[in-house]
Structures are given as structure tokens and as C-alpha cells.
CSV table of C-alpha atoms in Angstrom, one decimal:
chain,number,residue,atom,x,y,z
X,1,UNK,CA,104.3,106.9,84.0
X,2,UNK,CA,102.3,104.3,82.1
X,3,UNK,CA,99.2,102.5,83.2
X,4,UNK,CA,99.4,99.0,81.7
X,5,UNK,CA,98.2,96.8,84.6
X,6,UNK,CA,96.5,96.9,88.0
X,7,UNK,CA,99.9,96.1,89.3
X,8,UNK,CA,100.9,99.7,88.5
X,9,UNK,CA,98.8,100.8,91.4
X,10,UNK,CA,100.9,101.3,94.5
X,11,UNK,CA,98.0,101.6,97.0
X,12,UNK,CA,94.6,100.5,95.7
X,13,UNK,CA,92.9,102.0,98.8
X,14,UNK,CA,94.4,105.4,98.2
X,15,UNK,CA,93.6,105.3,94.5
X,16,UNK,CA,90.0,104.4,95.2
X,17,UNK,CA,89.7,107.2,97.7
X,18,UNK,CA,91.2,109.7,95.2
X,19,UNK,CA,88.7,108.5,92.5
X,20,UNK,CA,85.8,109.0,94.8
X,21,UNK,CA,86.9,112.6,95.5
X,22,UNK,CA,87.2,113.2,91.7
X,23,UNK,CA,83.6,111.8,91.3
X,24,UNK,CA,82.3,114.5,93.7
X,25,UNK,CA,84.0,117.3,91.8
X,26,UNK,CA,85.1,116.0,88.3
X,27,UNK,CA,85.9,119.5,86.9
X,28,UNK,CA,88.3,120.5,89.7
X,29,UNK,CA,91.3,119.8,87.5
X,30,UNK,CA,89.9,121.3,84.3
X,31,UNK,CA,93.2,123.3,83.7
X,32,UNK,CA,95.5,120.3,84.2
X,33,UNK,CA,95.1,118.9,80.7
X,34,UNK,CA,94.9,122.3,79.0
X,35,UNK,CA,96.8,122.2,75.6
X,36,UNK,CA,97.4,118.4,76.1
X,37,UNK,CA,96.1,115.8,73.7
X,38,UNK,CA,94.9,112.2,74.4
X,39,UNK,CA,95.2,109.9,71.4
X,40,UNK,CA,92.9,106.9,71.6
X,41,UNK,CA,93.7,104.0,69.3
X,42,UNK,CA,91.2,101.2,68.9
X,43,UNK,CA,92.1,97.9,67.4
X,44,UNK,CA,88.8,96.5,68.7
X,45,UNK,CA,85.2,97.8,69.3
X,46,UNK,CA,84.3,99.8,72.4
X,47,UNK,CA,81.4,101.6,74.0
X,48,UNK,CA,82.0,102.2,77.8
X,49,UNK,CA,85.8,102.4,77.5
X,50,UNK,CA,85.8,104.8,74.6
X,51,UNK,CA,83.1,107.2,76.0
X,52,UNK,CA,84.2,107.1,79.6
X,53,UNK,CA,87.9,107.7,78.8
X,54,UNK,CA,87.0,110.4,76.4
X,55,UNK,CA,84.8,112.1,79.0
X,56,UNK,CA,87.6,111.8,81.6
X,57,UNK,CA,90.0,113.5,79.3
X,58,UNK,CA,87.5,116.3,78.6
X,59,UNK,CA,86.9,116.7,82.3
X,60,UNK,CA,90.6,117.4,82.6
X,61,UNK,CA,90.5,120.0,79.7
X,62,UNK,CA,92.3,117.7,77.2
X,63,UNK,CA,91.9,117.5,73.5
X,64,UNK,CA,91.0,114.0,72.3
X,65,UNK,CA,91.8,112.3,69.0
X,66,UNK,CA,90.3,108.9,68.2
X,67,UNK,CA,91.4,106.4,65.5
X,68,UNK,CA,89.9,103.0,64.8
X,69,UNK,CA,92.5,100.7,63.3
X,70,UNK,CA,89.8,98.3,62.4
X,71,UNK,CA,88.7,100.4,59.4
X,72,UNK,CA,90.7,103.7,59.4
X,73,UNK,CA,94.4,103.2,60.1
X,74,UNK,CA,97.1,101.3,58.1
X,75,UNK,CA,97.6,97.7,59.1
X,76,UNK,CA,100.7,97.7,61.4
X,77,UNK,CA,103.7,95.3,61.4
X,78,UNK,CA,105.1,94.6,64.9
X,79,UNK,CA,107.9,92.2,64.2
X,80,UNK,CA,111.4,93.7,64.2
X,81,UNK,CA,113.3,92.8,61.0
X,82,UNK,CA,110.2,91.8,59.2
X,83,UNK,CA,110.2,91.7,55.4
X,84,UNK,CA,107.0,93.7,54.8
X,85,UNK,CA,105.8,91.9,51.6
X,86,UNK,CA,102.4,90.8,53.0
X,87,UNK,CA,99.4,92.6,54.5
X,88,UNK,CA,101.0,95.2,56.8
X,89,UNK,CA,101.6,98.7,55.4
X,90,UNK,CA,103.4,100.4,58.2
X,91,UNK,CA,105.8,99.4,61.0
X,92,UNK,CA,105.1,100.1,64.6
X,93,UNK,CA,108.5,102.0,64.8
X,94,UNK,CA,107.2,104.8,62.5
X,95,UNK,CA,103.6,104.7,63.7
X,96,UNK,CA,104.4,105.0,67.4
X,97,UNK,CA,107.0,107.7,66.8
X,98,UNK,CA,104.6,109.7,64.6
X,99,UNK,CA,101.6,109.4,67.0
X,100,UNK,CA,103.8,110.4,69.9
X,101,UNK,CA,104.4,113.8,68.1
X,102,UNK,CA,100.7,114.4,68.0
X,103,UNK,CA,99.7,113.2,71.4
X,104,UNK,CA,100.8,113.7,75.0
X,105,UNK,CA,99.2,110.3,76.1
X,106,UNK,CA,98.4,107.3,74.0
X,107,UNK,CA,95.6,105.0,75.1
X,108,UNK,CA,95.3,101.6,73.3
X,109,UNK,CA,92.6,98.9,73.1
X,110,UNK,CA,93.8,95.6,71.5
X,111,UNK,CA,92.2,92.3,72.4
X,112,UNK,CA,93.6,88.9,72.4
X,113,UNK,CA,93.5,86.9,69.2
X,114,UNK,CA,92.8,83.7,71.2
X,115,UNK,CA,94.7,81.9,68.5
X,116,UNK,CA,98.3,82.1,69.8
X,117,UNK,CA,98.7,82.1,73.6
X,118,UNK,CA,102.4,83.0,73.5
X,119,UNK,CA,101.7,86.0,71.2
X,120,UNK,CA,98.8,87.2,73.3
X,121,UNK,CA,100.7,86.9,76.6
X,122,UNK,CA,103.4,89.0,75.0
X,123,UNK,CA,100.9,91.8,74.5
X,124,UNK,CA,102.2,92.5,71.0
X,125,UNK,CA,100.4,95.7,70.3
X,126,UNK,CA,100.8,97.3,73.8
X,127,UNK,CA,104.4,96.2,73.9
X,128,UNK,CA,105.1,97.6,70.5
X,129,UNK,CA,103.8,101.1,71.4
X,130,UNK,CA,105.6,100.9,74.8
X,131,UNK,CA,108.8,100.2,73.0
X,132,UNK,CA,108.6,102.8,70.3
X,133,UNK,CA,106.4,105.6,71.6
X,134,UNK,CA,107.9,108.5,73.5
X,135,UNK,CA,104.8,109.4,75.6
X,136,UNK,CA,102.9,107.6,78.4
X,137,UNK,CA,100.8,104.6,77.4
X,138,UNK,CA,97.4,103.6,78.9
X,139,UNK,CA,95.9,100.2,78.5
X,140,UNK,CA,92.2,100.4,77.6
X,141,UNK,CA,92.1,96.6,77.5
X,142,UNK,CA,94.8,94.4,76.2
X,143,UNK,CA,95.2,90.7,75.6
X,144,UNK,CA,95.6,89.8,79.3
X,145,UNK,CA,94.2,92.6,81.3
X,146,UNK,CA,91.7,95.5,81.6
X,147,UNK,CA,93.0,97.6,84.4
X,148,UNK,CA,90.7,100.5,83.9
X,149,UNK,CA,87.7,98.2,84.4
X,150,UNK,CA,89.1,96.6,87.5
X,151,UNK,CA,89.8,100.0,89.0
X,152,UNK,CA,86.2,101.0,88.4
X,153,UNK,CA,85.1,97.7,90.0
X,154,UNK,CA,87.1,98.6,93.1
X,155,UNK,CA,85.5,102.0,93.3
X,156,UNK,CA,82.1,100.5,92.9
X,157,UNK,CA,82.6,98.0,95.7
X,158,UNK,CA,83.9,100.7,98.0
X,159,UNK,CA,80.7,102.6,97.5
X,160,UNK,CA,78.7,99.5,98.5
X,161,UNK,CA,81.0,98.4,101.2
X,162,UNK,CA,79.4,96.2,104.0
X,163,UNK,CA,79.9,96.6,107.7
X,164,UNK,CA,81.3,93.1,107.9
X,165,UNK,CA,84.2,91.6,106.0
X,166,UNK,CA,82.6,91.0,102.5
X,167,UNK,CA,82.8,87.9,100.4
X,168,UNK,CA,83.4,88.5,96.7
X,169,UNK,CA,82.8,85.9,94.1
X,170,UNK,CA,84.0,85.9,90.5
X,171,UNK,CA,81.9,83.5,88.6
X,172,UNK,CA,82.3,82.1,85.1
X,173,UNK,CA,79.2,82.0,83.0
X,174,UNK,CA,78.4,80.6,79.6
X,175,UNK,CA,78.7,82.6,76.4
X,176,UNK,CA,78.2,81.7,72.7
X,177,UNK,CA,81.6,83.2,71.6
X,178,UNK,CA,85.1,82.6,72.8
X,179,UNK,CA,86.1,85.6,75.0
X,180,UNK,CA,89.5,86.6,76.3
X,181,UNK,CA,90.6,86.3,80.0
X,182,UNK,CA,91.5,90.1,80.3
X,183,UNK,CA,88.6,91.3,82.5
X,184,UNK,CA,88.7,88.3,84.8
X,185,UNK,CA,92.5,88.5,85.1
X,186,UNK,CA,92.5,92.2,86.2
X,187,UNK,CA,89.6,91.6,88.6
X,188,UNK,CA,91.6,88.8,90.2
X,189,UNK,CA,94.7,91.0,90.5
X,190,UNK,CA,92.6,93.8,91.9
X,191,UNK,CA,91.1,91.5,94.5
X,192,UNK,CA,94.5,90.3,95.5
X,193,UNK,CA,95.2,93.8,96.6
X,194,UNK,CA,92.2,93.8,98.9
X,195,UNK,CA,93.2,92.9,102.5
X,196,UNK,CA,89.8,93.3,103.9
X,197,UNK,CA,87.7,91.0,101.7
X,198,UNK,CA,87.3,87.2,101.2
X,199,UNK,CA,87.6,86.2,97.5
X,200,UNK,CA,86.5,83.1,95.6
X,201,UNK,CA,86.8,82.2,91.9
X,202,UNK,CA,84.2,79.7,90.7
X,203,UNK,CA,84.2,78.0,87.3
X,204,UNK,CA,83.8,74.6,85.7
X,205,UNK,CA,86.8,72.3,86.1
X,206,UNK,CA,89.3,72.9,83.2
X,207,UNK,CA,88.5,76.6,83.0
X,208,UNK,CA,91.3,77.7,85.3
X,209,UNK,CA,92.8,81.1,84.4
X,210,UNK,CA,96.5,81.6,84.1
X,211,UNK,CA,97.9,80.2,87.4
X,212,UNK,CA,100.6,83.0,87.3
X,213,UNK,CA,97.7,85.4,87.8
X,214,UNK,CA,95.4,83.5,90.1
X,215,UNK,CA,98.3,82.4,92.3
X,216,UNK,CA,96.8,81.2,95.7
X,217,UNK,CA,93.4,82.7,95.1
X,218,UNK,CA,90.7,80.3,96.3
X,219,UNK,CA,89.0,78.3,93.5
X,220,UNK,CA,85.6,76.6,94.0
X,221,UNK,CA,84.2,74.3,91.3
X,222,UNK,CA,80.8,74.1,92.9
X,223,UNK,CA,79.1,77.4,92.0
X,224,UNK,CA,76.3,77.0,94.5
X,225,UNK,CA,78.8,76.5,97.3
X,226,UNK,CA,80.8,79.5,96.1
X,227,UNK,CA,77.6,81.7,96.2
X,228,UNK,CA,76.8,80.9,99.8
X,229,UNK,CA,76.8,84.1,101.9
X,230,UNK,CA,78.4,86.2,99.2
X,231,UNK,CA,78.1,89.9,99.2
X,232,UNK,CA,79.2,90.6,95.6
X,233,UNK,CA,78.8,88.4,92.6
X,234,UNK,CA,80.8,89.4,89.6
X,235,UNK,CA,79.9,87.4,86.5
X,236,UNK,CA,82.1,87.0,83.5
X,237,UNK,CA,82.8,84.6,80.7
X,238,UNK,CA,86.3,83.6,79.6
X,239,UNK,CA,87.3,80.9,77.0
X,240,UNK,CA,89.5,78.0,78.0
X,241,UNK,CA,93.0,79.1,78.9
X,242,UNK,CA,94.6,75.6,78.7
X,243,UNK,CA,92.9,74.6,75.5
X,244,UNK,CA,93.5,78.1,74.4
X,245,UNK,CA,90.6,80.1,73.1
X,246,UNK,CA,88.3,77.2,72.9
X,247,UNK,CA,84.7,76.8,74.2
X,248,UNK,CA,84.8,73.5,76.0
X,249,UNK,CA,81.8,74.2,78.3
X,250,UNK,CA,78.4,75.8,77.6
X,251,UNK,CA,76.5,74.5,80.6
X,252,UNK,CA,73.5,76.8,81.1
X,253,UNK,CA,73.4,75.8,84.8
X,254,UNK,CA,76.2,78.3,85.3
X,255,UNK,CA,74.0,81.2,84.3
X,256,UNK,CA,73.5,83.6,87.2
X,257,UNK,CA,69.8,83.2,88.2
X,258,UNK,CA,67.5,84.5,90.9
X,259,UNK,CA,67.6,81.1,92.6
X,260,UNK,CA,71.4,81.2,92.8
X,261,UNK,CA,71.3,84.8,94.1
X,262,UNK,CA,69.1,83.5,97.0
X,263,UNK,CA,72.1,81.6,98.2
X,264,UNK,CA,74.0,84.8,98.8
X,265,UNK,CA,73.9,87.4,101.5
X,266,UNK,CA,71.6,89.6,99.4
X,267,UNK,CA,74.6,90.2,97.1
X,268,UNK,CA,75.1,93.0,94.7
X,269,UNK,CA,75.4,91.8,91.1
X,270,UNK,CA,78.3,93.1,89.0
X,271,UNK,CA,79.3,92.7,85.3
X,272,UNK,CA,81.6,94.8,83.1
X,273,UNK,CA,79.1,95.0,80.2
X,274,UNK,CA,78.1,94.3,77.4
X,275,UNK,CA,76.3,91.3,78.8
X,276,UNK,CA,74.4,88.5,77.1
X,277,UNK,CA,71.0,88.5,78.9
X,278,UNK,CA,69.6,85.2,79.9
X,279,UNK,CA,72.9,83.5,79.1
X,280,UNK,CA,75.4,85.2,81.5
X,281,UNK,CA,72.6,86.4,83.8
X,282,UNK,CA,68.8,86.3,83.8
X,283,UNK,CA,66.7,89.4,83.3
X,284,UNK,CA,65.4,89.0,86.8
X,285,UNK,CA,68.9,89.4,88.3
X,286,UNK,CA,70.3,92.2,86.1
X,287,UNK,CA,67.1,94.2,86.3
X,288,UNK,CA,66.9,93.8,90.1
X,289,UNK,CA,67.6,96.6,92.6
X,290,UNK,CA,70.8,94.6,93.6
X,291,UNK,CA,72.2,95.0,90.2
X,292,UNK,CA,74.9,97.7,90.1
X,293,UNK,CA,76.2,97.3,86.6
X,294,UNK,CA,75.1,100.8,85.5
X,295,UNK,CA,77.0,102.3,88.5
X,296,UNK,CA,80.0,100.3,87.5
X,297,UNK,CA,79.8,101.7,84.0
X,298,UNK,CA,79.5,105.3,85.4
X,299,UNK,CA,82.6,104.7,87.6
X,300,UNK,CA,84.6,104.0,84.4
X,301,UNK,CA,84.9,107.7,83.9
X,302,UNK,CA,86.4,108.4,87.3
X,303,UNK,CA,88.8,105.4,87.0
X,304,UNK,CA,90.1,106.8,83.7
X,305,UNK,CA,90.2,110.3,85.0
X,306,UNK,CA,92.3,109.3,88.0
X,307,UNK,CA,94.8,107.5,85.7
X,308,UNK,CA,95.0,110.4,83.3
X,309,UNK,CA,95.3,112.9,86.1
X,310,UNK,CA,98.2,111.0,87.7
X,311,UNK,CA,100.0,110.8,84.4
X,312,UNK,CA,99.6,114.5,83.7
X,313,UNK,CA,100.8,115.5,87.1
X,314,UNK,CA,103.7,113.1,86.8
X,315,UNK,CA,104.7,114.7,83.4
X,316,UNK,CA,104.9,118.2,84.8
């Protein structure tokens, strides 16, 4: 069993309920991961993903090994048949096989380059390990998705569920750097599994996500209109998908402000973190009692623990 995408979840509702049970008694399965090792490989920086996944593994009694390929590991070659006369020192064939001997599960974080859409969509790093590793693989954020984050988002919304059918809005917001679409993509895919919620994506024209992911999800280019009567506002930046990796809009009017939140149904504010204050969202909003970003971050542990728990049980 691998966990590469939110699509690997057969029943989101059941998974969320299981995660909430884990949250109440996180040490109930302390013996499950005994004598098992989680290898965490980072090709990009991390705070919440690293610490929450490591804590999840420790809650299950697992040993944890961490390697940062940004400054510790050999540069890897992923192309089959490559003549390795340039920068890469080791091929994924050997690296994945060797790491598989040391670990029972391999978790990988490897962002999009935002330079080559085709290469990013192919998930070169994740796909390489999936092809040559001999143990289960967990996606700790790839080029096109962040399924641990979106599972935590689903858990958080369940904890704040409304009595009525809630309206959930994913809103683009400005950012000084070009960011991948991974978090937004997985949030969209997660929301498409929710039968009891209304979902709207709002962003400037030209900032459409991959249509193969958004499918028939509702898109509203007027942010104020999208915010009307919303129960959850999820803010996230992503760079242009069509003009790949470019910043073609920096309009500060898209920042989530207190005035915009007044258009909502006293909505909860969500963000995956880290967040650029007073660019993505104003201090007034993120510091308000309706901000649940810290709870989201806490639920990252139980999302990761559920995934690891299922893999360990499946491997027995």
C-alpha cells in the first residue's frame, strides 16, 4: 500500500472518523510499529510535515531516520539509460534499493521545479522511488499534490462541521514567490470527495489550476461573490499553471481581509502554513478566533498517523 494521492482514499468519511479516534488515543497502537523504521527523505524544506510525520511514527512505536537531500545526500539521477557525466553522483535504481533495505516505509518530499510542466506532472522523484523501491511510499508533498495536508484539512473541517450544508471556498491570494499548485490540487481533490458540502474555487482569470484536477468544480472569478455566505475560507497561493510557474498577478485586492470575511457566514479561516502575513491574509484575520490554522497544523499528526497505521496493518 502506498499513499501518493488523496485518490488513494477509498472512503474519506471513514478515514476522517478513524483519524479522529486516533486523535483521542494516539498511543493505542504503540506496538504496531515496533521494530519498524520510517525513512523520511527531504528534497525541500519542511516544518509541519517533518515534525508531524515524525511524531506520528513515534506514536506508533516506529524508529525514524531523516535525510535532507538538499545538503546531505548524493545528487540523484532519475533518467534510465543516462550517461552520468554531469552533476548526479548516484542513480535512483541503487539509491531506492539501498534505502528500502534500511526502511520499512519511505516518505518523500519533493516540490515542483516550476520550470518544466511535463517533468513536474510526471512526479520524477516520487515515480523513481515508486519504481525502484521495494517498500511502501508516502507522499509528503510532491510536484502536484500534498495528500497528507488535504487529509488534515478534511479532519479539521469535520471538527468544525456546521448544522447546515457548509459552503467551502478555496481562494487564491498574492505571494512574492512562484509557488506550486500541490496544496491547492489536493484540496480540490479532497473536496470532490465531499458529498455534503458546496465548493467554490476563486482566483483571478488566467490562474486556473490543471483542468484535469478541477474537472467540474465551480470557479468564480469575483472573490467577493465567492465569499458570500461561506462557512470555510481556505487561502492559498499558486503560480500560473498555463504560463507555467510564472507570477502574472500580484493584485493586493485578493488578500483575505477582515472586510472580506464579513461577507461570509462567520467563516473559519484556513491555511496550510507557512503564511505570508498581510499578503495572503491580514493579521486581523489570522489572529482572530475564527482562524483555525493552528488546529489544522495539529491535525497533520493524526493524518500522517492514520496513513502509516494503515500501511503497517496492510504489511502484516
